[in-house]
Coordinates of C-alpha atoms in Angstrom, one line a residue:
Chain A
M1 CA -95.1 17.2 -76.6
A2 CA -92.7 14.5 -77.0
L3 CA -93.5 11.3 -75.2
L4 CA -90.5 11.7 -72.8
E5 CA -88.8 15.1 -71.6
V6 CA -85.0 14.2 -70.1
N7 CA -83.8 17.5 -69.6
D8 CA -80.1 18.4 -67.1
L9 CA -81.0 15.1 -65.7
T10 CA -78.0 14.2 -63.2
T11 CA -77.0 11.9 -61.7
T12 CA -75.3 10.7 -58.2
F13 CA -73.5 8.3 -56.7
A14 CA -71.5 8.8 -53.6
T15 CA -69.2 6.3 -53.1
D16 CA -65.9 6.7 -50.7
R17 CA -64.0 7.6 -53.6
G18 CA -65.5 10.9 -53.7
P19 CA -69.6 11.5 -55.8
V20 CA -69.8 9.8 -59.2
R21 CA -71.9 11.3 -62.1
A22 CA -73.0 8.1 -63.5
C23 CA -74.6 10.4 -65.6
D24 CA -73.9 14.2 -66.1
G25 CA -76.5 16.5 -67.9
V26 CA -78.1 13.8 -69.7
S27 CA -80.6 15.6 -71.9
F28 CA -82.7 13.9 -75.1
E29 CA -87.0 13.6 -76.3
V30 CA -88.9 10.2 -76.9
E31 CA -91.1 11.2 -79.5
R32 CA -94.7 8.6 -79.6
G33 CA -93.9 5.7 -81.5
E34 CA -90.3 6.2 -81.6
V35 CA -87.4 3.8 -81.4
L36 CA -84.7 5.5 -79.5
G37 CA -82.0 3.5 -79.1
I38 CA -79.1 4.8 -76.7
V39 CA -74.9 2.9 -76.9
G40 CA -72.5 2.6 -74.5
E41 CA -69.4 0.7 -73.5
S42 CA -69.9 -0.9 -69.6
G43 CA -70.1 2.3 -66.9
S44 CA -71.7 4.5 -69.7
G45 CA -74.7 5.5 -67.6
K46 CA -76.5 4.3 -70.0
T47 CA -78.7 1.6 -67.7
I48 CA -78.9 4.4 -65.2
A49 CA -79.6 7.2 -68.4
A50 CA -82.5 4.4 -68.2
L51 CA -82.9 3.3 -63.6
S52 CA -83.5 7.2 -64.1
V53 CA -86.4 7.5 -65.9
M54 CA -87.9 4.8 -64.0
G55 CA -87.9 6.5 -60.0
L56 CA -85.8 3.4 -59.9
V57 CA -82.0 4.8 -58.8
P58 CA -80.2 2.1 -57.1
P59 CA -78.8 3.5 -53.3
P60 CA -77.0 5.3 -52.9
G61 CA -77.4 7.0 -56.6
V62 CA -79.8 10.7 -56.7
I63 CA -80.9 11.9 -59.4
E64 CA -79.0 15.8 -58.4
R65 CA -80.8 17.8 -60.6
G66 CA -82.3 18.4 -63.8
S67 CA -86.0 17.7 -65.1
I68 CA -87.8 14.0 -66.4
R69 CA -91.1 15.5 -68.4
F70 CA -93.3 11.9 -69.0
D71 CA -95.9 13.2 -71.5
G72 CA -96.3 15.9 -70.0
E73 CA -95.7 15.3 -66.6
E74 CA -93.0 16.2 -63.7
L75 CA -90.9 13.4 -62.4
R76 CA -88.7 13.7 -60.7
G77 CA -89.9 14.7 -57.1
A78 CA -92.3 12.8 -57.8
P79 CA -93.9 10.6 -54.8
E80 CA -93.5 6.9 -54.6
H81 CA -97.1 5.7 -55.4
R82 CA -97.3 8.1 -58.6
Y83 CA -94.4 6.1 -59.5
R84 CA -95.2 3.5 -59.2
D85 CA -99.3 3.7 -61.3
L86 CA -96.5 4.5 -64.4
R87 CA -94.5 1.7 -63.5
G88 CA -95.7 -1.4 -66.2
R89 CA -99.1 0.2 -66.9
Q90 CA -97.3 3.5 -69.1
I91 CA -93.9 2.6 -68.5
G92 CA -92.5 -0.9 -69.1
M93 CA -89.4 -2.6 -68.8
V94 CA -86.8 -5.4 -69.9
F95 CA -84.5 -6.5 -68.0
Q96 CA -81.3 -7.9 -69.0
D97 CA -81.4 -11.3 -66.6
A98 CA -84.4 -13.1 -66.9
G99 CA -82.7 -15.4 -65.7
R100 CA -82.3 -13.2 -62.6
A101 CA -85.7 -10.6 -62.6
L102 CA -87.7 -13.9 -62.6
D103 CA -88.7 -14.8 -58.9
P104 CA -88.2 -19.2 -59.2
V105 CA -90.8 -19.4 -57.5
H106 CA -93.7 -18.4 -59.3
T107 CA -94.8 -19.6 -62.6
V108 CA -95.2 -17.5 -66.0
R109 CA -98.7 -18.0 -65.3
S110 CA -97.7 -16.1 -61.7
H111 CA -96.3 -14.1 -62.8
L112 CA -98.5 -12.8 -66.3
R113 CA -100.6 -11.9 -63.4
E114 CA -98.9 -10.1 -61.5
A115 CA -97.9 -7.6 -64.3
S116 CA -101.3 -7.9 -65.6
G117 CA -103.9 -7.1 -63.1
R118 CA -105.4 -10.2 -64.5
Q119 CA -107.1 -13.0 -63.7
D120 CA -107.6 -15.0 -66.4
D121 CA -105.8 -14.5 -70.8
H122 CA -102.2 -15.1 -69.9
G123 CA -102.0 -17.6 -72.5
A124 CA -103.0 -15.0 -75.3
L125 CA -101.0 -12.8 -73.9
L126 CA -97.7 -15.9 -74.4
Q127 CA -99.6 -16.4 -77.7
R128 CA -97.9 -12.6 -78.4
V129 CA -94.6 -12.5 -77.4
G130 CA -94.1 -16.0 -79.4
L131 CA -94.5 -18.2 -76.9
D132 CA -97.5 -21.1 -76.5
A133 CA -100.1 -21.0 -73.8
D134 CA -98.9 -24.7 -72.2
L135 CA -96.0 -22.7 -70.8
L136 CA -98.7 -20.9 -68.3
D137 CA -97.4 -23.2 -65.9
R138 CA -93.7 -24.1 -65.8
Y139 CA -91.5 -22.6 -63.7
P140 CA -88.5 -20.5 -64.8
Y141 CA -86.0 -22.5 -64.2
Q142 CA -88.2 -24.6 -66.9
L143 CA -88.1 -21.9 -69.4
S144 CA -85.0 -21.3 -71.7
G145 CA -82.6 -18.7 -71.8
G146 CA -84.7 -16.7 -74.5
Q147 CA -88.5 -18.1 -73.7
R148 CA -87.4 -16.3 -69.6
Q149 CA -87.0 -12.8 -72.4
R150 CA -90.0 -14.1 -73.8
V151 CA -91.8 -14.0 -70.5
M152 CA -90.2 -10.0 -69.2
I153 CA -91.2 -8.7 -72.8
A154 CA -94.8 -10.6 -72.0
I155 CA -94.3 -8.7 -68.1
A156 CA -93.8 -5.2 -70.0
I157 CA -96.4 -5.5 -72.1
A158 CA -98.5 -6.4 -70.5
R159 CA -100.7 -3.0 -69.5
D160 CA -100.8 -2.6 -73.1
P161 CA -97.4 0.6 -72.3
A162 CA -96.9 3.5 -74.3
L163 CA -92.8 3.3 -73.3
I164 CA -91.0 -0.2 -73.2
I165 CA -87.3 0.5 -71.8
A166 CA -85.8 -2.4 -72.5
D167 CA -81.8 -2.3 -71.1
E168 CA -80.2 -5.1 -72.8
P169 CA -83.1 -6.5 -73.1
T170 CA -80.7 -9.8 -75.7
T171 CA -77.2 -9.2 -74.0
A172 CA -78.4 -12.7 -72.0
V173 CA -78.6 -15.8 -74.9
D174 CA -77.1 -16.4 -77.9
A175 CA -77.1 -14.3 -81.6
L176 CA -79.8 -16.7 -83.2
T177 CA -82.3 -16.1 -80.6
Q178 CA -80.9 -12.3 -79.8
V179 CA -81.6 -11.6 -83.1
A180 CA -86.1 -13.2 -83.1
L181 CA -86.2 -11.8 -80.3
L182 CA -85.5 -7.5 -80.8
A183 CA -87.8 -8.6 -84.2
E184 CA -90.6 -9.7 -81.7
L185 CA -89.9 -6.2 -79.6
M186 CA -90.1 -4.7 -82.8
R187 CA -93.0 -5.8 -84.1
L188 CA -95.2 -5.5 -80.4
R189 CA -94.0 -2.1 -80.2
H190 CA -95.5 -1.0 -83.7
E191 CA -98.1 -3.2 -82.6
L192 CA -98.8 -1.2 -79.5
G193 CA -98.1 2.0 -80.7
A194 CA -95.5 2.7 -78.0
A195 CA -92.3 4.1 -77.6
L196 CA -89.1 2.4 -77.3
I197 CA -86.5 3.0 -75.1
L198 CA -83.2 0.0 -76.2
V199 CA -80.0 0.1 -74.2
S200 CA -77.2 -2.0 -75.6
H201 CA -73.0 -1.9 -75.1
N202 CA -73.6 -3.1 -79.9
L203 CA -74.8 -0.6 -81.9
G204 CA -74.9 -3.2 -84.5
L205 CA -77.7 -4.0 -83.1
I206 CA -79.2 -1.0 -82.5
S207 CA -78.9 0.5 -85.7
R208 CA -80.8 -2.4 -86.6
V209 CA -83.4 -0.5 -85.1
A210 CA -83.6 2.7 -83.3
D211 CA -85.2 5.5 -85.9
R212 CA -82.3 8.3 -83.7
V213 CA -79.9 6.7 -81.8
A214 CA -77.5 8.3 -78.7
V215 CA -74.3 7.5 -78.2
M216 CA -73.1 7.5 -74.2
Y217 CA -69.8 7.9 -72.5
L218 CA -68.8 7.6 -69.0
G219 CA -71.7 9.4 -68.0
Q220 CA -72.4 12.3 -70.4
I221 CA -74.4 11.9 -74.3
L222 CA -71.4 12.5 -77.0
E223 CA -73.4 12.5 -79.9
L224 CA -77.1 12.2 -80.4
S225 CA -78.6 11.6 -84.6
P226 CA -80.7 10.0 -86.5
T227 CA -79.5 6.3 -86.7
A228 CA -78.9 6.4 -90.4
E229 CA -77.1 9.7 -90.3
L230 CA -74.9 9.2 -87.1
V231 CA -74.1 5.1 -89.1
R232 CA -73.4 7.5 -92.3
E233 CA -71.4 9.7 -90.6
P234 CA -70.4 10.0 -87.9
G235 CA -70.4 13.4 -86.1
H236 CA -68.3 12.1 -82.9
P237 CA -65.4 10.8 -83.1
Y238 CA -66.3 8.2 -80.1
S239 CA -69.4 7.5 -82.3
A240 CA -66.8 7.1 -85.2
A241 CA -64.3 4.8 -82.8
L242 CA -67.5 2.9 -82.1
L243 CA -68.3 2.3 -85.9
R244 CA -65.0 0.7 -86.0
A245 CA -65.6 -2.2 -83.4
T246 CA -68.4 -3.2 -85.0
V247 CA -69.8 -6.2 -87.0
P248 CA -70.9 -5.2 -89.8
L249 CA -73.7 -7.8 -90.9
D250 CA -72.6 -7.8 -93.9
G251 CA -69.0 -8.3 -92.9
D252 CA -66.2 -7.0 -95.8
G253 CA -63.5 -8.4 -94.5
T254 CA -61.8 -5.2 -93.0
R255 CA -59.7 -4.9 -90.0
L256 CA -62.1 -4.2 -87.0
E257 CA -60.1 -1.8 -84.6
G258 CA -60.4 -0.7 -81.2
V259 CA -61.8 2.9 -79.4
G260 CA -58.0 3.4 -78.9
G261 CA -56.9 3.3 -74.4
N262 CA -58.9 2.4 -71.7
P263 CA -62.7 3.3 -70.6
D264 CA -62.3 6.1 -68.7
S265 CA -63.2 5.6 -64.9
L266 CA -65.9 7.8 -63.6
L267 CA -64.1 8.3 -60.9
D268 CA -62.0 10.6 -61.9
P269 CA -63.6 11.2 -65.6
P270 CA -61.1 14.2 -67.9
S271 CA -60.8 18.1 -67.7
G272 CA -62.9 19.1 -70.9
C273 CA -64.7 16.8 -73.0
V274 CA -64.2 13.1 -71.1
F275 CA -63.1 11.4 -74.1
S276 CA -59.7 13.9 -74.4
R277 CA -57.8 10.9 -73.5
R278 CA -58.9 8.4 -75.9
C279 CA -59.4 10.5 -79.2
P280 CA -56.9 11.0 -81.9
H281 CA -58.3 14.0 -82.6
A282 CA -57.7 16.0 -79.1
D283 CA -55.8 18.7 -78.2
D284 CA -54.8 21.2 -75.6
S285 CA -58.0 22.9 -75.6
C286 CA -60.2 19.1 -75.3
A287 CA -59.1 18.9 -72.0
M288 CA -59.7 22.6 -71.3
S289 CA -63.1 22.8 -71.5
R290 CA -66.0 20.2 -71.5
P291 CA -67.9 20.3 -75.1
A292 CA -72.1 21.2 -75.0
L293 CA -74.0 19.1 -76.9
V294 CA -74.3 21.8 -79.3
A295 CA -77.3 21.1 -82.9
T296 CA -75.0 20.3 -85.6
A297 CA -77.2 19.8 -88.8
P298 CA -81.2 19.4 -88.3
G299 CA -82.1 17.3 -86.2
R300 CA -78.4 15.8 -85.7
H301 CA -76.4 17.0 -81.9
S302 CA -72.8 16.1 -81.6
A303 CA -70.6 17.8 -78.6
C304 CA -66.8 18.1 -80.4
H305 CA -65.2 20.7 -80.6
H306 CA -63.2 19.9 -83.3
L307 CA -66.3 19.0 -84.8
D308 CA -65.0 20.4 -88.3
R309 CA -60.9 18.8 -88.1
F310 CA -62.5 15.3 -87.5
A311 CA -65.5 15.1 -89.9
E312 CA -62.8 16.4 -92.9
A313 CA -60.4 13.2 -91.3
T314 CA -63.2 10.9 -90.7
R315 CA -65.3 11.1 -94.2
G316 CA -66.2 7.5 -95.7
V317 CA -66.3 5.3 -92.2
G318 CA -70.0 4.4 -92.1
Y319 CA -71.3 1.4 -93.3
G320 CA -73.4 2.9 -96.0
S321 CA -71.0 4.5 -98.4
Chain B
M1 CA -72.2 -13.2 -66.3
T2 CA -71.3 -16.7 -66.9
V3 CA -71.3 -17.7 -63.1
A4 CA -74.8 -16.8 -62.0
A5 CA -76.2 -18.3 -65.3
E6 CA -74.2 -22.1 -63.7
A7 CA -75.3 -20.8 -60.5
I8 CA -79.6 -21.4 -62.5
W9 CA -78.3 -23.7 -64.1
L10 CA -76.9 -25.9 -61.8
A11 CA -79.6 -25.0 -58.9
P12 CA -81.8 -27.2 -57.4
E13 CA -85.1 -27.7 -58.3
P14 CA -87.4 -25.4 -56.1
G15 CA -91.4 -26.5 -55.2
L16 CA -91.9 -27.9 -52.5
R17 CA -92.8 -31.2 -53.4
A18 CA -88.8 -31.4 -54.9
S19 CA -88.3 -30.8 -50.9
W20 CA -90.7 -33.0 -49.3
R21 CA -89.2 -35.4 -51.6
R22 CA -85.4 -35.6 -49.6
F23 CA -87.4 -34.9 -47.2
R24 CA -88.6 -37.6 -47.1
R25 CA -85.2 -39.8 -48.2
N26 CA -83.7 -39.0 -45.4
H27 CA -84.0 -41.1 -42.6
A28 CA -83.2 -39.1 -39.7
A29 CA -85.8 -36.4 -40.5
L30 CA -89.0 -38.9 -40.6
A31 CA -87.4 -40.1 -37.7
G32 CA -87.6 -36.2 -36.0
L33 CA -91.1 -35.8 -37.5
V34 CA -92.7 -39.6 -36.0
L35 CA -91.4 -38.1 -32.8
V36 CA -92.7 -34.9 -32.8
S37 CA -95.4 -37.1 -33.9
V38 CA -96.0 -38.5 -31.0
V39 CA -95.3 -36.1 -28.4
L40 CA -97.6 -33.8 -30.7
A41 CA -100.7 -36.0 -29.5
A42 CA -99.0 -37.1 -25.9
A43 CA -99.7 -32.6 -25.3
L44 CA -103.0 -32.6 -27.3
F45 CA -104.6 -35.8 -26.8
G46 CA -102.3 -37.2 -23.5
P47 CA -104.3 -35.0 -20.7
S48 CA -107.7 -37.6 -22.1
V49 CA -105.7 -40.6 -21.1
A50 CA -103.6 -40.4 -19.2
P51 CA -104.6 -44.0 -16.6
S52 CA -105.5 -41.3 -13.6
D53 CA -105.4 -37.1 -12.3
P54 CA -102.2 -36.1 -11.6
L55 CA -102.9 -34.2 -8.8
A56 CA -104.0 -37.1 -7.5
G57 CA -101.4 -38.6 -4.1
S58 CA -102.1 -41.5 -2.0
L59 CA -99.1 -41.6 0.7
D60 CA -99.3 -45.1 0.5
A61 CA -98.0 -44.6 -2.8
R62 CA -95.2 -41.9 -2.3
H63 CA -92.3 -43.3 -4.5
Q64 CA -93.5 -46.7 -6.7
G65 CA -91.3 -48.0 -9.6
I66 CA -92.6 -49.4 -12.4
S67 CA -95.8 -51.7 -11.8
G68 CA -99.0 -52.4 -14.1
D69 CA -100.7 -49.6 -11.8
H70 CA -98.1 -47.0 -12.0
W71 CA -96.5 -47.4 -15.9
L72 CA -93.7 -44.7 -14.6
G73 CA -93.7 -45.2 -11.1
T74 CA -95.0 -42.3 -8.5
D75 CA -93.0 -39.5 -7.4
A76 CA -92.6 -38.5 -3.7
L77 CA -96.8 -37.1 -3.1
G78 CA -97.5 -40.6 -4.8
R79 CA -99.2 -38.9 -8.3
D80 CA -98.8 -40.8 -11.5
Q81 CA -95.4 -40.3 -13.3
L82 CA -97.1 -40.9 -16.5
A83 CA -100.0 -39.0 -16.0
R84 CA -98.5 -36.1 -15.3
I85 CA -95.6 -36.2 -18.3
L86 CA -99.2 -36.3 -19.8
H87 CA -100.8 -33.5 -18.0
G88 CA -98.0 -31.7 -18.3
A89 CA -96.7 -31.5 -22.3
R90 CA -99.2 -29.6 -22.5
V91 CA -97.2 -26.9 -21.0
S92 CA -93.6 -28.3 -21.8
V93 CA -94.2 -28.6 -25.6
L94 CA -97.5 -26.7 -26.4
T95 CA -97.1 -24.1 -25.2
A96 CA -93.7 -23.6 -26.4
V97 CA -94.5 -24.3 -29.9
L98 CA -97.3 -21.6 -29.6
L99 CA -94.3 -19.4 -27.8
M100 CA -91.9 -20.1 -30.9
S101 CA -95.1 -19.2 -33.1
I102 CA -95.4 -16.0 -31.4
I103 CA -91.5 -15.1 -31.4
L104 CA -91.0 -16.1 -35.1
V105 CA -93.9 -13.5 -35.9
I106 CA -92.1 -10.9 -34.5
A107 CA -89.0 -11.7 -36.0
T108 CA -90.8 -11.9 -39.4
V109 CA -92.2 -8.6 -39.3
V110 CA -89.1 -6.6 -37.8
G111 CA -86.4 -8.7 -40.0
V112 CA -88.3 -7.6 -43.0
A113 CA -89.0 -4.0 -41.9
A114 CA -84.8 -3.7 -41.7
G115 CA -84.1 -5.5 -44.4
Y116 CA -86.7 -4.1 -47.3
A117 CA -86.8 -0.5 -45.9
G118 CA -82.5 -1.5 -44.9
G119 CA -81.9 2.5 -43.9
L120 CA -82.9 4.2 -40.2
L121 CA -85.3 1.7 -39.8
D122 CA -82.6 -0.8 -40.7
A123 CA -80.4 0.3 -38.6
T124 CA -82.9 1.5 -35.5
L125 CA -84.5 -2.1 -35.8
M126 CA -80.6 -3.2 -35.1
R127 CA -79.9 -1.7 -32.8
V128 CA -82.0 -2.6 -30.6
V129 CA -81.6 -6.4 -31.1
D130 CA -78.4 -6.0 -31.2
V131 CA -78.5 -4.2 -27.7
V132 CA -81.0 -7.7 -26.6
L133 CA -78.5 -9.7 -28.1
A134 CA -75.9 -8.9 -25.8
F135 CA -77.0 -10.5 -23.1
P136 CA -76.8 -14.0 -22.7
S137 CA -80.8 -15.2 -23.2
F138 CA -81.1 -17.6 -20.5
I139 CA -79.6 -14.4 -17.8
L140 CA -81.9 -12.5 -19.8
A141 CA -84.4 -14.0 -19.1
L142 CA -84.0 -15.3 -15.9
A143 CA -83.6 -12.1 -15.6
I144 CA -87.0 -10.0 -16.4
T145 CA -88.8 -13.6 -14.4
G146 CA -87.3 -11.8 -11.2
V147 CA -88.8 -8.5 -11.7
L148 CA -92.4 -9.2 -13.3
G149 CA -92.4 -12.5 -11.0
V150 CA -92.8 -16.3 -11.0
G151 CA -95.5 -17.5 -12.9
L152 CA -96.4 -19.2 -16.2
D153 CA -96.8 -15.8 -18.6
K154 CA -94.7 -14.1 -17.0
V155 CA -91.8 -16.8 -17.6
L156 CA -93.6 -17.3 -21.3
I157 CA -92.5 -12.9 -22.5
A158 CA -89.4 -13.0 -20.6
L159 CA -88.5 -15.7 -23.1
G160 CA -90.3 -14.1 -26.1
A161 CA -89.0 -10.6 -25.5
V162 CA -85.6 -12.3 -25.6
W163 CA -85.6 -14.8 -27.6
W164 CA -86.2 -13.1 -30.9
A165 CA -83.6 -10.7 -31.5
G166 CA -81.1 -13.0 -32.2
F167 CA -83.9 -14.0 -35.4
A168 CA -85.3 -11.0 -36.5
R169 CA -81.4 -10.5 -37.0
V170 CA -80.4 -13.8 -39.3
I171 CA -84.3 -13.5 -41.2
R172 CA -83.2 -9.8 -42.1
G173 CA -79.8 -11.1 -43.4
Q174 CA -82.2 -13.3 -45.8
V175 CA -84.5 -11.0 -46.4
V176 CA -81.8 -8.1 -47.7
A177 CA -79.6 -11.3 -49.7
V178 CA -83.5 -11.2 -51.5
R179 CA -83.8 -8.1 -52.0
E180 CA -80.3 -8.2 -54.0
R181 CA -81.9 -10.7 -57.2
G182 CA -82.7 -9.2 -59.3
F183 CA -86.9 -10.3 -59.6
I184 CA -87.5 -7.8 -56.0
D185 CA -86.1 -4.6 -58.8
A186 CA -88.0 -6.4 -62.0
A187 CA -91.0 -7.1 -59.3
E188 CA -90.5 -2.9 -58.1
A189 CA -90.1 -1.8 -62.2
S190 CA -93.8 -3.4 -63.2
G191 CA -95.9 -0.7 -60.4
G192 CA -95.9 -3.7 -57.6
T193 CA -96.5 -1.8 -53.7
Q194 CA -93.9 -2.8 -50.8
L195 CA -96.8 -4.7 -49.5
S196 CA -97.7 -7.5 -52.7
I197 CA -93.8 -7.4 -53.0
V198 CA -92.9 -8.6 -49.5
R199 CA -95.7 -11.1 -49.5
R200 CA -94.7 -12.6 -53.4
H201 CA -91.8 -11.5 -53.7
V202 CA -89.7 -11.4 -50.5
L203 CA -91.6 -14.1 -47.6
P204 CA -91.7 -17.6 -50.7
H205 CA -87.5 -16.6 -50.0
V206 CA -87.3 -16.9 -46.4
A207 CA -90.7 -18.7 -44.9
G208 CA -88.5 -21.9 -45.2
V209 CA -85.2 -20.3 -43.7
I210 CA -87.9 -19.1 -40.7
L211 CA -89.2 -23.2 -40.7
V212 CA -86.2 -24.6 -40.0
L213 CA -85.2 -21.4 -38.2
G214 CA -88.1 -22.2 -35.7
T215 CA -88.3 -25.3 -35.9
L216 CA -84.8 -26.3 -34.6
D217 CA -85.3 -23.3 -31.8
V218 CA -88.4 -25.4 -30.3
G219 CA -85.8 -27.9 -28.7
S220 CA -84.3 -24.7 -26.7
I221 CA -87.5 -23.4 -25.8
I222 CA -88.7 -26.4 -24.6
L223 CA -85.3 -26.7 -22.6
A224 CA -85.7 -23.2 -21.2
L225 CA -89.0 -23.4 -19.7
A226 CA -88.5 -26.9 -18.2
G227 CA -85.2 -24.6 -17.0
L228 CA -87.0 -21.8 -16.0
S229 CA -89.5 -24.0 -14.0
F230 CA -86.4 -25.9 -12.6
L231 CA -84.9 -23.2 -11.3
G232 CA -88.8 -22.4 -10.5
F233 CA -90.2 -19.5 -12.1
G234 CA -92.6 -20.8 -14.3
Q235 CA -95.6 -23.4 -13.3
Q236 CA -96.3 -23.8 -10.1
P237 CA -97.5 -26.3 -8.0
P238 CA -99.1 -28.6 -8.2
D239 CA -99.7 -28.7 -11.7
P240 CA -98.0 -30.4 -13.8
E241 CA -94.9 -29.6 -15.9
W242 CA -91.9 -31.7 -16.8
G243 CA -88.6 -29.4 -15.7
R244 CA -90.7 -28.4 -12.1
M245 CA -91.2 -32.6 -11.9
L246 CA -87.1 -32.2 -12.3
F247 CA -86.6 -29.6 -9.9
D248 CA -89.4 -31.9 -7.1
A249 CA -87.2 -35.1 -8.1
K250 CA -84.1 -34.3 -6.9
P251 CA -84.2 -35.3 -3.1
Y252 CA -84.9 -38.5 -4.1
L253 CA -81.4 -38.8 -6.8
Q254 CA -79.5 -40.8 -4.9
T255 CA -82.1 -43.0 -4.3
Q256 CA -85.4 -42.2 -6.3
P257 CA -83.9 -42.0 -9.8
L258 CA -86.5 -43.5 -12.0
E259 CA -88.6 -39.6 -10.4
M260 CA -85.8 -38.3 -12.5
I261 CA -85.3 -39.9 -15.5
V262 CA -88.6 -39.8 -16.9
P263 CA -89.9 -36.0 -16.6
G264 CA -85.7 -36.2 -18.1
S265 CA -86.1 -38.5 -20.7
A266 CA -89.4 -36.7 -22.0
I267 CA -87.6 -33.3 -22.9
A268 CA -84.3 -35.6 -23.9
I269 CA -86.3 -36.6 -26.8
T270 CA -89.2 -33.7 -27.8
V271 CA -85.6 -31.9 -28.2
L272 CA -84.3 -34.5 -29.9
G273 CA -87.3 -35.0 -32.1
F274 CA -87.7 -31.3 -33.0
N275 CA -84.0 -31.4 -33.8
L276 CA -83.4 -34.2 -36.2
L277 CA -87.2 -32.6 -37.9
G278 CA -85.2 -29.1 -37.6
D279 CA -81.9 -30.2 -39.6
G280 CA -83.9 -32.4 -41.9
L281 CA -87.0 -29.5 -43.4
R282 CA -82.7 -27.4 -43.4
D283 CA -81.6 -30.4 -46.0
A284 CA -84.6 -30.3 -47.7
F285 CA -85.9 -26.6 -48.0
D286 CA -82.3 -25.7 -49.0
P287 CA -79.5 -28.7 -50.5
A288 CA -76.1 -27.5 -51.3
G289 CA -76.5 -25.5 -47.4
S290 CA -76.6 -28.6 -46.0
A291 CA -73.4 -29.9 -47.6
R292 CA -71.3 -27.2 -45.6

């Protein structure tokens, strides 16, 4: 049994212009100790997927259908107090912008006291995330962006959760800090033996640390594959397009390519395959019916009608080739 | 994103110490603090230092001007004005401050509940507020007093019943704004209960606004209290109260203006003090907003 099993998760927001499905039939699993990357453009539903797991979908959003099983327990429809017991204790969350997520009127110590439920030992917790214990009595505004983000991580791991959800944990800091933070997060995750869901728009970043990657677009998972295989041989035209738009670490001077077209709007999703309007391989059948996410190889899943044709055309696109 | 980052960078140093530093540099605010302190001291200790019994009149000493015996003169019944002002401060100032505290508690409970919970509770509470605010507050208080009858307690109930609504609306707005800030989500994500989140992350952010609102409006409460007493609804004779003293002095305005100037000045000085203090507190807590 996987630690987290999300099945057919559909989260809908009622808007003035009709219902918007921020997550549309999303299914994935996270094994104990595994790192799952969720990658996608802005508005692809990756953050809402993470918040749905936490039971923190902001109004007017509701989970319309699907199931979320954590450690075998169905969370959908679970009472609020049950969620409260899980949050922080079983599932820790790292937010994108620690400048916003830390309360300016509380010191670091006060934040850690709230997160850990303990009265002391906060210095040790800070040292675990690579900060000096003498920062305990600082206010958030007295910390650098990287330090704030480390405090966020300390809050998330304060009670040794089994699952950490990190939503763009390094987006608010510069590139060097980003690398250091990510290394810190991976080290801590390893120490705790916790699973990690890493949500980011940056496939390059995710591909360096994730065991598996889920590629989302317009609320749907288009590909879910082991990272190494996805990077070597993307199993979906959108994954391939994202890869071509990613700065490789060992840049060899090849030009980056954009994904082509503009991101579709959730208010007016394409009929059929959500990527059909931007896909170079699309034909009439793509606009007609929505391809299901099916297993294409052991451990690999893809939602594409023309996998054969596409595989032929893009062989050799990935980094590893 | 960049906007948020800059806002954080430019945000003034938070904390009570910084607020106090800004307050201390503000001369008007300090003057307000002194005035309020003097008035509160008079209300607390006045009766014990008053030169004579505020109720004891002497028909031989009616309508007297300033003298060694009566520093602020006497009224139509020969009662010492200074003694009556000092005793009246209890009613006029202490009651007003007490009433304001009760109003703030009610308004905070309503405003925080509505703003934090949102939804149906918010809509219901705010419609009640709308109804109360639809009437001019002084007229509504007058009407309620008319139903309840005269007396200080009735007037206090009437003022409290109309005054909480405006505060509740403002506090709700503040809570809604605070709720939008990321740290509330973060606190929820780390398993905080609603009560603990309100206590730790909402109240500290609205406390400054509540304090400022309350201080600024104590002056208005004092005026309303005096106004209702002046109209004969509040404190009943012979007990001294500033508004009532104005009322009693009215017939002699032309011949003995001092009898009206004394309680009038007491009210004016007190209201001024609270307003200066409230302005100062507002600037101290919200230096960015004071430029507006």
